[in-house]
mmCIF file of C-alpha atoms and ligand atoms in Angstrom:
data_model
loop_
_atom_site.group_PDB
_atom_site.id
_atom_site.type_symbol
_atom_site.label_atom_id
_atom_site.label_comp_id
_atom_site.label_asym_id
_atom_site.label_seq_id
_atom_site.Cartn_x
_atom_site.Cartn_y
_atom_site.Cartn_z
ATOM 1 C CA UNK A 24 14.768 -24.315 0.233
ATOM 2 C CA UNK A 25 13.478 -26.507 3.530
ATOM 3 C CA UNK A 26 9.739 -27.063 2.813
ATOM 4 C CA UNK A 27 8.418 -24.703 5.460
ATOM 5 C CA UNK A 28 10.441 -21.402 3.907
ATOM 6 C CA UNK A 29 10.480 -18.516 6.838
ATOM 7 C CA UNK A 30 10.831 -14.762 6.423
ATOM 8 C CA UNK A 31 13.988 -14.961 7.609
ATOM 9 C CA UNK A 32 15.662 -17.900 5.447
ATOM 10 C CA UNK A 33 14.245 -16.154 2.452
ATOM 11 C CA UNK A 34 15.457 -12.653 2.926
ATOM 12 C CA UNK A 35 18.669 -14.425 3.593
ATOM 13 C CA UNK A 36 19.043 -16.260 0.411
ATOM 14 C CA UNK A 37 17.444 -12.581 -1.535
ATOM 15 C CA UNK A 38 20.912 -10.778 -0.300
ATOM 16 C CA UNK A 39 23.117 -13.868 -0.876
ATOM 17 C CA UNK A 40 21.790 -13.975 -4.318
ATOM 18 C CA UNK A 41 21.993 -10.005 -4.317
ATOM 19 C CA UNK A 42 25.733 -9.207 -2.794
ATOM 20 C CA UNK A 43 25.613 -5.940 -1.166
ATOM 21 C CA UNK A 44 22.103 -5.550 -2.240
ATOM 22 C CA UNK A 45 22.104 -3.397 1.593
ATOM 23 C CA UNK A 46 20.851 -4.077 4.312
ATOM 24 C CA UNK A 47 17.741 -2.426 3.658
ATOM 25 C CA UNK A 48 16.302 -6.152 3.363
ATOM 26 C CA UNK A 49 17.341 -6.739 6.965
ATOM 27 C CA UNK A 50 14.354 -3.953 7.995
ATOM 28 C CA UNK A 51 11.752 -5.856 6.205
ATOM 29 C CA UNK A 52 12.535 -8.848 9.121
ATOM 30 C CA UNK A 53 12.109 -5.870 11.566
ATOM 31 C CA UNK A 54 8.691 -5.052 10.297
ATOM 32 C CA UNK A 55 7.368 -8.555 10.470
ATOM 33 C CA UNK A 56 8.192 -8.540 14.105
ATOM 34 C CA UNK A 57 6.468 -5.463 14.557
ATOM 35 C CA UNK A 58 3.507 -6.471 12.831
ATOM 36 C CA UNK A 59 3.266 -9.784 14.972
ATOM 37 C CA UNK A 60 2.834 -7.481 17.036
ATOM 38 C CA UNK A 61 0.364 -5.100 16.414
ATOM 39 C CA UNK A 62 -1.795 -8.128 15.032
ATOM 40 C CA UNK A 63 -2.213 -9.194 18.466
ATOM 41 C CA UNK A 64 -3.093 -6.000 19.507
ATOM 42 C CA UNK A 65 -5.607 -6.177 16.486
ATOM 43 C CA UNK A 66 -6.731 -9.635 17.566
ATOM 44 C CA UNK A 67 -7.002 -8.260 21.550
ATOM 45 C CA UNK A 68 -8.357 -4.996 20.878
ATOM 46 C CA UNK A 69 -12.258 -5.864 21.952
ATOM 47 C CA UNK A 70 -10.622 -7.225 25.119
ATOM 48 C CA UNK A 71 -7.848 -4.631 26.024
ATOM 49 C CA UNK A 72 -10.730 -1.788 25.491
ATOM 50 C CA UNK A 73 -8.663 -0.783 22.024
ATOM 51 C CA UNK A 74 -11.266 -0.598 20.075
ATOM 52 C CA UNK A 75 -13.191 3.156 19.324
ATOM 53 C CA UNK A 76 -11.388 6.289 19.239
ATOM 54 C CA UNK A 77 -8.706 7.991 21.013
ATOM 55 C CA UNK A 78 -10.633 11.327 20.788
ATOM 56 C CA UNK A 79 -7.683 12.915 18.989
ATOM 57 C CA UNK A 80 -8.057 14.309 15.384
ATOM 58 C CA UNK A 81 -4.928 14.103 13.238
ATOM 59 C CA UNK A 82 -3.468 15.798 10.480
ATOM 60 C CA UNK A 83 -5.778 14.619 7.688
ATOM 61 C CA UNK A 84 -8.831 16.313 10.180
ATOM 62 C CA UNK A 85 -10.274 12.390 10.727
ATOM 63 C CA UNK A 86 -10.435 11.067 14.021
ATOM 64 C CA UNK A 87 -7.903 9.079 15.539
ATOM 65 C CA UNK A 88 -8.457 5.424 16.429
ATOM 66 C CA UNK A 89 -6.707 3.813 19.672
ATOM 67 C CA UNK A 90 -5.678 1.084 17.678
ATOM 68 C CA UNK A 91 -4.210 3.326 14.977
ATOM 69 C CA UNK A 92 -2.005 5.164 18.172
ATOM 70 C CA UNK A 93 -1.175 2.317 19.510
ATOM 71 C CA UNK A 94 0.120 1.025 16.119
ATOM 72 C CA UNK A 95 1.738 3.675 15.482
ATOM 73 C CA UNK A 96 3.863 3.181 18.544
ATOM 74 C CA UNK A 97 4.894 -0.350 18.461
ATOM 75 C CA UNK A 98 6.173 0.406 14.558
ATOM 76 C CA UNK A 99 8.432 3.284 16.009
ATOM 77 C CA UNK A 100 9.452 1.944 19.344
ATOM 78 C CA UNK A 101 10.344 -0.888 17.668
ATOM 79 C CA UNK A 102 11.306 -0.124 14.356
ATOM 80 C CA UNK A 103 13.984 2.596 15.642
ATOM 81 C CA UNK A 104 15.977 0.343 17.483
ATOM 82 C CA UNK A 105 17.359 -1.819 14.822
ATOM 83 C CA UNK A 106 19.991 1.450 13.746
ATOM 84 C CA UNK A 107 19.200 1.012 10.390
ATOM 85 C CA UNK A 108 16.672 4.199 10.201
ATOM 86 C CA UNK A 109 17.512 7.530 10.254
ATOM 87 C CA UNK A 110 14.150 8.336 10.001
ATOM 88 C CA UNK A 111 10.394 7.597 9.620
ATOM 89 C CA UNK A 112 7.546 9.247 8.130
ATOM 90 C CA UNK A 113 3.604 7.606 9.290
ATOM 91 C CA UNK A 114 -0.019 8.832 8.846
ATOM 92 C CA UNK A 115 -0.420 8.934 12.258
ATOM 93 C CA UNK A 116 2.604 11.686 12.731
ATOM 94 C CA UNK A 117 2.130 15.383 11.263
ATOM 95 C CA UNK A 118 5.749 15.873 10.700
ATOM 96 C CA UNK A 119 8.795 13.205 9.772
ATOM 97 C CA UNK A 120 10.259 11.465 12.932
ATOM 98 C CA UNK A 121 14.059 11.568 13.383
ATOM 99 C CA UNK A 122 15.190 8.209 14.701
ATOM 100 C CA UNK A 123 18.271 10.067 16.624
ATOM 101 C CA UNK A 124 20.097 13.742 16.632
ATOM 102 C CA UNK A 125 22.652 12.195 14.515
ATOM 103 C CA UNK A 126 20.655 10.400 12.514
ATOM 104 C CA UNK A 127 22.125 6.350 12.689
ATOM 105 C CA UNK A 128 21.153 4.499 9.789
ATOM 106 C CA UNK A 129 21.128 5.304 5.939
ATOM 107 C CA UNK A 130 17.458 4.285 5.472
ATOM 108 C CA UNK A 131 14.095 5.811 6.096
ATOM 109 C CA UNK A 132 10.599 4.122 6.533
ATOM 110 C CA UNK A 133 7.288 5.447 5.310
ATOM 111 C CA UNK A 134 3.783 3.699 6.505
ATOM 112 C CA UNK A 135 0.466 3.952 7.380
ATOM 113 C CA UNK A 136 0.475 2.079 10.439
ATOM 114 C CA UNK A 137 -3.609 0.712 10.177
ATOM 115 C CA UNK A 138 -5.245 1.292 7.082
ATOM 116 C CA UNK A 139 -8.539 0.794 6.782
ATOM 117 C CA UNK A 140 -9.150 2.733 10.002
ATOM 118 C CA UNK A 141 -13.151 2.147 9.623
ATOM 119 C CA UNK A 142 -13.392 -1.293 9.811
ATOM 120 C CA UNK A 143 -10.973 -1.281 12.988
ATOM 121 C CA UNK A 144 -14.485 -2.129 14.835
ATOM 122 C CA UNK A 145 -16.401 -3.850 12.816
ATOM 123 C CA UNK A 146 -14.241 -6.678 12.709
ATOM 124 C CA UNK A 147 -13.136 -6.627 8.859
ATOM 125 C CA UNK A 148 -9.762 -7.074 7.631
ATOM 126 C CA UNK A 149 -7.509 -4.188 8.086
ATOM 127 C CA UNK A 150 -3.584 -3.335 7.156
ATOM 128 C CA UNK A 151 -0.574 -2.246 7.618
ATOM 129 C CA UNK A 152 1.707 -0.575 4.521
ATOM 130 C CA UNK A 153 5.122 0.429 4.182
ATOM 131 C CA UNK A 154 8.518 0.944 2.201
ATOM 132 C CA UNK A 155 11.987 1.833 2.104
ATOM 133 C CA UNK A 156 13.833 4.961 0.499
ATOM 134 C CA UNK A 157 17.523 5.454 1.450
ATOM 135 C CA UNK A 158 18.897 8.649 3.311
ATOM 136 C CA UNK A 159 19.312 11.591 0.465
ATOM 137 C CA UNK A 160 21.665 12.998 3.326
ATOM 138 C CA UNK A 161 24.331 12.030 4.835
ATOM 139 C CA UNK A 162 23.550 12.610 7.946
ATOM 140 C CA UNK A 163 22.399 14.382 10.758
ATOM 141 C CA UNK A 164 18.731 15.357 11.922
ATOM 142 C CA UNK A 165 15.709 13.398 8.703
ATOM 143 C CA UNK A 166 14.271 16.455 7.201
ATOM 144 C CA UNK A 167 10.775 16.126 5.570
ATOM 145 C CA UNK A 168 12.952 16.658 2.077
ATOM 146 C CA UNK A 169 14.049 13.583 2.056
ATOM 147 C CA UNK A 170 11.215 11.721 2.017
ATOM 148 C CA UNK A 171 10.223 13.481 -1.457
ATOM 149 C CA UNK A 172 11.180 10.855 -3.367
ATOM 150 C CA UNK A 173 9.562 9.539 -6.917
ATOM 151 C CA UNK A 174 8.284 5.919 -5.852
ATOM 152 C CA UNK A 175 10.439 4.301 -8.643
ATOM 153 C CA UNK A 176 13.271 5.070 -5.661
ATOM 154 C CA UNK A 177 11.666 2.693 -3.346
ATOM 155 C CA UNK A 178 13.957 -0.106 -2.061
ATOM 156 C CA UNK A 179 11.250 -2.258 -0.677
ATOM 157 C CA UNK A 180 7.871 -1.901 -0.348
ATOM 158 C CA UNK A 181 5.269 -4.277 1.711
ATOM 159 C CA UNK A 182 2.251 -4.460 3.358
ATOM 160 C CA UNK A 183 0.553 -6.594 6.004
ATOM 161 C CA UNK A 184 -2.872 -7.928 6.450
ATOM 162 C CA UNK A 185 -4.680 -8.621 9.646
ATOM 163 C CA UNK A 186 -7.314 -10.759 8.667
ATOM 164 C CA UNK A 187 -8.815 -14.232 8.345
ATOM 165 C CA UNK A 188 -4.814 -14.791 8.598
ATOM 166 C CA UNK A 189 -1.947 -12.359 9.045
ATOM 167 C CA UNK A 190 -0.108 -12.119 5.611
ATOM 168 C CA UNK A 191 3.489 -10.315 5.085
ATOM 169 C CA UNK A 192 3.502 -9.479 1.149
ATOM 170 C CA UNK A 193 6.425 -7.920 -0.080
ATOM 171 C CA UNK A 194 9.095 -6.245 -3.018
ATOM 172 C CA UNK A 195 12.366 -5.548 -2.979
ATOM 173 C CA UNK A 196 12.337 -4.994 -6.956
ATOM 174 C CA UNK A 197 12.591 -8.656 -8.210
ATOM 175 C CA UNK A 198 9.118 -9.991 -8.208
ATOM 176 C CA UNK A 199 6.608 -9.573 -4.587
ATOM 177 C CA UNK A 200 6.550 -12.432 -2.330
ATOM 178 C CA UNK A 201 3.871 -13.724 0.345
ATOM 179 C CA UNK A 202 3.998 -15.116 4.057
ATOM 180 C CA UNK A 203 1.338 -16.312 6.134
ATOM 181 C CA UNK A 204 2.226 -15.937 10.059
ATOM 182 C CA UNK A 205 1.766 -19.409 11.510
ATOM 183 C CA UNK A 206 0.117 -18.735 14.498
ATOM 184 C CA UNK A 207 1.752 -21.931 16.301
ATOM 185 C CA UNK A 208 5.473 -21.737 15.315
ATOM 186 C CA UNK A 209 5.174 -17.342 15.400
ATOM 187 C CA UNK A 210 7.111 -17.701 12.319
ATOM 188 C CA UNK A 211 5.699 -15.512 8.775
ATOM 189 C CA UNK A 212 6.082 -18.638 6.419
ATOM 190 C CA UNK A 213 6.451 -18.810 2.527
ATOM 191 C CA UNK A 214 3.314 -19.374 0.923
ATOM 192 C CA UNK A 215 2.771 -17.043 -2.068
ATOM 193 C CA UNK A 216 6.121 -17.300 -4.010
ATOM 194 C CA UNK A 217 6.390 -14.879 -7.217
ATOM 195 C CA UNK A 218 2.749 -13.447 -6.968
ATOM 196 C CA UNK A 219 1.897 -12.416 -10.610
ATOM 197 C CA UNK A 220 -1.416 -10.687 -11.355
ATOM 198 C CA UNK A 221 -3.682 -11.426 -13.863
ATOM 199 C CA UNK A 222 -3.485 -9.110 -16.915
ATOM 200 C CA UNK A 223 -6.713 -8.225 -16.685
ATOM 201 C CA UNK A 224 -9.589 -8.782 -14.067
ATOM 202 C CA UNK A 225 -13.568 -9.496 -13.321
ATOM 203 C CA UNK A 226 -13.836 -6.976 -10.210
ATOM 204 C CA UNK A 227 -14.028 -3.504 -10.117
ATOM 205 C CA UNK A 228 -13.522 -1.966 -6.284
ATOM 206 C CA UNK A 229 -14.951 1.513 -5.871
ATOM 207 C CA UNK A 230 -17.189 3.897 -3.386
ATOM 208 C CA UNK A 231 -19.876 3.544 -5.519
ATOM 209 C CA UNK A 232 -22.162 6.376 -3.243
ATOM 210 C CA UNK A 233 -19.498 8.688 -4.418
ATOM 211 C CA UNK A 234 -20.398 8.083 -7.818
ATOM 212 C CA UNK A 235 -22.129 11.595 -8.819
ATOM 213 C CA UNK A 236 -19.039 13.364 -7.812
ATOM 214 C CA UNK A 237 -17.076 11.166 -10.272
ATOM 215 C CA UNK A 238 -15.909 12.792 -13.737
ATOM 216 C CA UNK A 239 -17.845 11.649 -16.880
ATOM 217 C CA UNK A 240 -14.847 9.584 -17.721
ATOM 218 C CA UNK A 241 -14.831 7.559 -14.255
ATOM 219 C CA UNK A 242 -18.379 7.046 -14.403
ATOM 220 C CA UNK A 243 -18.358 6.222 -18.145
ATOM 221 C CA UNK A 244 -15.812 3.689 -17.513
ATOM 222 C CA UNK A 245 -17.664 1.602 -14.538
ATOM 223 C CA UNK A 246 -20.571 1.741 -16.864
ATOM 224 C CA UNK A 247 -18.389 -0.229 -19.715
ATOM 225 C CA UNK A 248 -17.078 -2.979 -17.087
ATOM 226 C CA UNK A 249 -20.517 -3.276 -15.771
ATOM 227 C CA UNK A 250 -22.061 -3.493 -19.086
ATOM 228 C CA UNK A 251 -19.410 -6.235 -19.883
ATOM 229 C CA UNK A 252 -17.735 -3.887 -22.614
ATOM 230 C CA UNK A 253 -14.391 -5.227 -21.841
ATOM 231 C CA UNK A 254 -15.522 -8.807 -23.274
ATOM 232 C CA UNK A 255 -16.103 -9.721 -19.209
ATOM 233 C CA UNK A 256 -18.316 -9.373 -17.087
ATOM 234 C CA UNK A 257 -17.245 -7.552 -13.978
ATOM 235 C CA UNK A 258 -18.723 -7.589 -10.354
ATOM 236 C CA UNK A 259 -18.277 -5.244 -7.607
ATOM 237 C CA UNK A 260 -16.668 -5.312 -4.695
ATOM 238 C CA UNK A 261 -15.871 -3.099 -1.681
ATOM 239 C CA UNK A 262 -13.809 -4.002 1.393
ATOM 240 C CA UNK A 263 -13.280 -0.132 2.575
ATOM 241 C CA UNK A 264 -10.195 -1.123 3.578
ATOM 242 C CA UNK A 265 -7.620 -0.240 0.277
ATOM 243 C CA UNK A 266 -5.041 -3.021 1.496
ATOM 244 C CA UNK A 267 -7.399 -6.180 1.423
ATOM 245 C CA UNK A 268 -9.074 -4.770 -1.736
ATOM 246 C CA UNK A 269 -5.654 -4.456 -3.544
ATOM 247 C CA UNK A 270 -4.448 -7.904 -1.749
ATOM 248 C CA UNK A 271 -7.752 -9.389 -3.233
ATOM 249 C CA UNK A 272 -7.227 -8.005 -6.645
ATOM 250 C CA UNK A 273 -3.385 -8.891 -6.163
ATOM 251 C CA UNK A 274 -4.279 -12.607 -6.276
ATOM 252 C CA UNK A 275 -7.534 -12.456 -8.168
ATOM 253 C CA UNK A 276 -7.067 -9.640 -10.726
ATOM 254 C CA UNK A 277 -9.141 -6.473 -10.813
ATOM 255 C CA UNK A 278 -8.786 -2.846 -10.504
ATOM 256 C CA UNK A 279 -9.220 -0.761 -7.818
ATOM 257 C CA UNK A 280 -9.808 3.067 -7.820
ATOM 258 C CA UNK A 281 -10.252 5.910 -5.479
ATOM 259 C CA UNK A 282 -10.531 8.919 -8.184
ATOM 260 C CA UNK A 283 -10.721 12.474 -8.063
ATOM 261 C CA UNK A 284 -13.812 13.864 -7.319
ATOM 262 C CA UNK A 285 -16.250 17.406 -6.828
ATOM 263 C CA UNK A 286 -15.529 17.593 -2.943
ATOM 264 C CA UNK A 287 -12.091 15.831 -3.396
ATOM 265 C CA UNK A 288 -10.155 17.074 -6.348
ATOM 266 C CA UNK A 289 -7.124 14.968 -5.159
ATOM 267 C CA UNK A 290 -8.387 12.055 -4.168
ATOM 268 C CA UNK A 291 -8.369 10.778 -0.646
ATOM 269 C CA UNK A 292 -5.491 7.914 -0.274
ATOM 270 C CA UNK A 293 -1.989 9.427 0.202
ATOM 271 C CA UNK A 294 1.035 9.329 -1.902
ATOM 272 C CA UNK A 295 3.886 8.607 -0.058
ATOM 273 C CA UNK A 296 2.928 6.040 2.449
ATOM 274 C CA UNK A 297 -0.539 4.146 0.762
ATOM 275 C CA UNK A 298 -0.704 4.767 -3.368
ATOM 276 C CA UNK A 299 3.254 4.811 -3.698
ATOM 277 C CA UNK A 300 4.012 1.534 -1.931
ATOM 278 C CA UNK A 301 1.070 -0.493 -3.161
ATOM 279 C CA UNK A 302 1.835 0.617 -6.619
ATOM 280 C CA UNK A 303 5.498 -0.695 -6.612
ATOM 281 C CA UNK A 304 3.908 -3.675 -5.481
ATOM 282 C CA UNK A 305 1.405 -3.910 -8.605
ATOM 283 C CA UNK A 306 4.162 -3.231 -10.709
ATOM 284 C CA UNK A 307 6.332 -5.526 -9.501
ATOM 285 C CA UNK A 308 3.606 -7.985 -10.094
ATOM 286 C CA UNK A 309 2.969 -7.406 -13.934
ATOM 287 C CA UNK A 310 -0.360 -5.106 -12.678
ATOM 288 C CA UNK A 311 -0.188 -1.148 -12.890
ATOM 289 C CA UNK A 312 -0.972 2.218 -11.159
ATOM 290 C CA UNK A 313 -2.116 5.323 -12.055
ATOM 291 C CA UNK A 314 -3.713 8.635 -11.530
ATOM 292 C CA UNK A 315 -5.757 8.579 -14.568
ATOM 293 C CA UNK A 316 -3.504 10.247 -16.781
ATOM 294 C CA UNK A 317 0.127 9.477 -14.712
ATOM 295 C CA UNK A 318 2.413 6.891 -13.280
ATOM 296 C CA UNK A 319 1.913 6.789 -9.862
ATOM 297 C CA UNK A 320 5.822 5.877 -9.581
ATOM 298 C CA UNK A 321 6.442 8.650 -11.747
ATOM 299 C CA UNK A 322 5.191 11.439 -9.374
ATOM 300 C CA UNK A 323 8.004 13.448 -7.308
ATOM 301 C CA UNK A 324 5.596 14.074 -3.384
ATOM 302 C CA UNK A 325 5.628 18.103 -2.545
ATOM 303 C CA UNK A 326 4.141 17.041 1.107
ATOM 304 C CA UNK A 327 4.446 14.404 3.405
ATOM 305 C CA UNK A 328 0.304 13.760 3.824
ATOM 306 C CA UNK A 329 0.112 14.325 -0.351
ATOM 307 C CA UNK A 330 -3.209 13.075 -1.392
ATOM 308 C CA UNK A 331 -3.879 11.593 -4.761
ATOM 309 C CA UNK A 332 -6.141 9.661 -7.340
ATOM 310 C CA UNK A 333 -5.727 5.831 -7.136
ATOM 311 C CA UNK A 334 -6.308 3.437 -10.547
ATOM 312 C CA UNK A 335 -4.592 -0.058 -9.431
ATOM 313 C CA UNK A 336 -4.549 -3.268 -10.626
ATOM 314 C CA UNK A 337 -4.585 -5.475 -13.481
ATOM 315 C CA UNK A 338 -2.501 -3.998 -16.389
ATOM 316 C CA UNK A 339 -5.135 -4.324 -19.086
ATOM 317 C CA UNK A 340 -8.069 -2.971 -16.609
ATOM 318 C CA UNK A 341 -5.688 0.587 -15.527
ATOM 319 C CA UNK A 342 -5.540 1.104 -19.259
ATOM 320 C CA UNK A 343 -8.175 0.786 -20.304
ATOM 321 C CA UNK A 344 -9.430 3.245 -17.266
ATOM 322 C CA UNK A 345 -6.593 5.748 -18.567
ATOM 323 C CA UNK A 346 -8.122 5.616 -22.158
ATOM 324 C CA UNK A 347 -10.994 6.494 -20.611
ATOM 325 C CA UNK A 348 -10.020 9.288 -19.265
ATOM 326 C CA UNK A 349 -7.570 10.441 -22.245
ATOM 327 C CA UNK A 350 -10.240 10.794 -24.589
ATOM 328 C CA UNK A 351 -12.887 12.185 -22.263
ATOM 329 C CA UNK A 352 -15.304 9.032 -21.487
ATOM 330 C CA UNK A 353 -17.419 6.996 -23.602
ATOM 331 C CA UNK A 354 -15.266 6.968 -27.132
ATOM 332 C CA UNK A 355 -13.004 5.322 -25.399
ATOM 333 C CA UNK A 356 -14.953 2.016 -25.382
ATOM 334 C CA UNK A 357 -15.030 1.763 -29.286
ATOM 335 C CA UNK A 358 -11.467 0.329 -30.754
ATOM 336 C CA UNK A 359 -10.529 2.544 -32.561
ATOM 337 C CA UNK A 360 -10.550 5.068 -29.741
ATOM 338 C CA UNK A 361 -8.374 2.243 -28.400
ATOM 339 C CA UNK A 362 -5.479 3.345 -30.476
ATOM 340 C CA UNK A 363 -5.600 6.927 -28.891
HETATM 341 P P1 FBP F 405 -6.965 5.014 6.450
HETATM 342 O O1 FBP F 405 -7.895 4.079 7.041
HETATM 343 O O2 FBP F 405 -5.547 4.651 6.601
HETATM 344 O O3 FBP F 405 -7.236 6.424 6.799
HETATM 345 O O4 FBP F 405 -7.126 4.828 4.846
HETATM 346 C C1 FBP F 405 -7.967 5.283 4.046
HETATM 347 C C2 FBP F 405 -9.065 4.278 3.695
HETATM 348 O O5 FBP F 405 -9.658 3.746 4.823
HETATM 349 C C3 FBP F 405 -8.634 3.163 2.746
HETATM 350 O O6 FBP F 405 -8.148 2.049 3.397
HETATM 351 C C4 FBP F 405 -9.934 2.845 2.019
HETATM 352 O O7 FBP F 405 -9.721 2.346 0.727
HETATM 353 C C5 FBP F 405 -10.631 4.204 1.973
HETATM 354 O O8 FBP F 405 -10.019 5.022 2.955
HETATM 355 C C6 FBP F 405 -12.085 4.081 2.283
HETATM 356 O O9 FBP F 405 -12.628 5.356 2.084
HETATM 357 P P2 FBP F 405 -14.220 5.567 1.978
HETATM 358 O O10 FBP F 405 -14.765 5.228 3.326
HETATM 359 O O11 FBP F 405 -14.378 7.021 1.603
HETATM 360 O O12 FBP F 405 -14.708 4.658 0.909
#
């Protein structure tokens, strides 16, 4: 490989070494163009008057910002062009998107075009997620169907981050892979080959004011990594924006969780296009995610806009957090409650 490895070389050797691993690789390209892109519009957005909201309220009742519109655009206009899509399903759009009446390509693209929607202003680091699910089809008009797919069906599955530095991080099921987007050449470069995450972590990442609606078993089990009763001692931290806190905890180890709670039985994040993506990612990595009692990859979506509870991270941290909540809280911290 030339020293300075680009998107595009590297997706190139992935099929050669993969014959007729599909195409599907080819749309991974197609979303790093987009997202050069929308980071400029990220970058630009104080200047362009993109920042704030659009005054629209979308399908989750939360108010929509410009930038996430505008997002949202630039991943479809562009993203439907390249005939490989028959279809596209976003958090910005209440019902799937059919590329074309006769539906061209065998593929279909989930995403959340920004995440981390409150930080849009504030000048924090904020994302982009996505993946890949073929057609169930075989052609004709995407119906929302389709897209109810387990996440273990993912073909790819990537996010990007528009932060101190743009970053492409990616799977296409053998190991997850990360670019930086050198802002001189335009080109996403190779710099995080074969991310593995640590087994197990020092950071927990968690709304901590939603604490008294926690379960006794979430609340048990933040009290055990504060208290150090995983043999480390963990700190806290809380971008508010799930992409950089998984990317963080990606590279650093961790856990990060968005539970079930009194006013939210089902969580917040969404299924199909933040949890389900992000979690073939941890896998991929050696990390894991979970509901607190499931596999996230395990769970068939009834809904496009499906909310549910996040645990995601470092293998050893998610399983311990499922103990937890297997045997009800607290027991779980003594060993042989570990054997549960
Ligand atoms: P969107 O910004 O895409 O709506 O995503 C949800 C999100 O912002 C996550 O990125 C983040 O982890 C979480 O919600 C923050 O929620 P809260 O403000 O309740 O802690």
């Amino acid at each position: 490989m030339p020293t300075k490895t680009t998107l595009e070389i590297f997706i190139r050797h992935q099929r050669q070494s993969r014959p007729g691993s599909g195409d599907y690789l080819q749309l991974i390209v197609d979303m790093a163009e987009a997202g050069k892109r929308v980071a400029a519009q990220v970058n630009q957005a104080a200047l362009t008057g993109a920042l704030g909201s659009s005054g629209q309220i979308n399908v989750h009742g939360e108010s929509v910002q410009k930038l996430d519109e505008a997002a949202n655009e630039t991943f479809v206009g562009m993203m439907e062009r390249g005939g490989l899509l028959a279809g596209m399903a976003s958090e910005e759009m209440e019902n799937a998107y059919s590329v074309t009446a006769e539906g061209s390509g065998p593929y279909l693209l989930v995403f959340d075009p920004v995440d981390g929607s409150s930080n849009i202003d504030v000048n924090v680091s904020i994302g982009t997620i996505f993946s890949i699910y073929r057609r169930t089809e075989k052609g004709g008009r995407v119906c929302e169907s389709e897209f109810m797919q387990r996440g273990w069906e993912q073909l790819c599955a990537g996010y990007i981050t528009y932060g101190s530095s743009t970053m492409l991080v990616y799977t296409a099921g053998d190991g997850v892979h990360g670019f930086t987007l050198d802002t001189y050449s335009g080109d996403f470069i190779l710099t995080h080959e074969n991310i593995r995450m640590p087994a197990a972590g020092e950071i927990y990442s968690a709304n901590e004011a939603n604490r008294e609606r926690w379960s006794a078993p979430v609340r048990d089990y933040i009290d055990h990594l504060r208290r150090g009763g995983a043999g480390r001692k963990y700190t806290g931290r809380y971008i508010g924006s799930l992409v950089a806190d998984f990317h963080r905890n990606l590279l650093k180890g961790g856990v990060f969780l968005y539970p079930a709670d009194s006013s939210a039985p089902q969580g917040k994040l969404r299924l199909l296009y933040e949890a389900g993506p992000l979690a073939f990612i941890a896998e991929q990595a050696g990390g894991k995610a979970s509901t607190g009692d499931e596999r996230i990859l395990d769970l068939k979506p009834e809904t496009l806009h499906q909310r549910v509870p996040l645990i995601i991270g470092s293998a050893e941290d998610v399983d311990l957090a499922e103990r937890f909540q297997s045997t009800g809280g607290r027991r779980a911290a003594t060993p042989e409650a570990a054997v549960i």
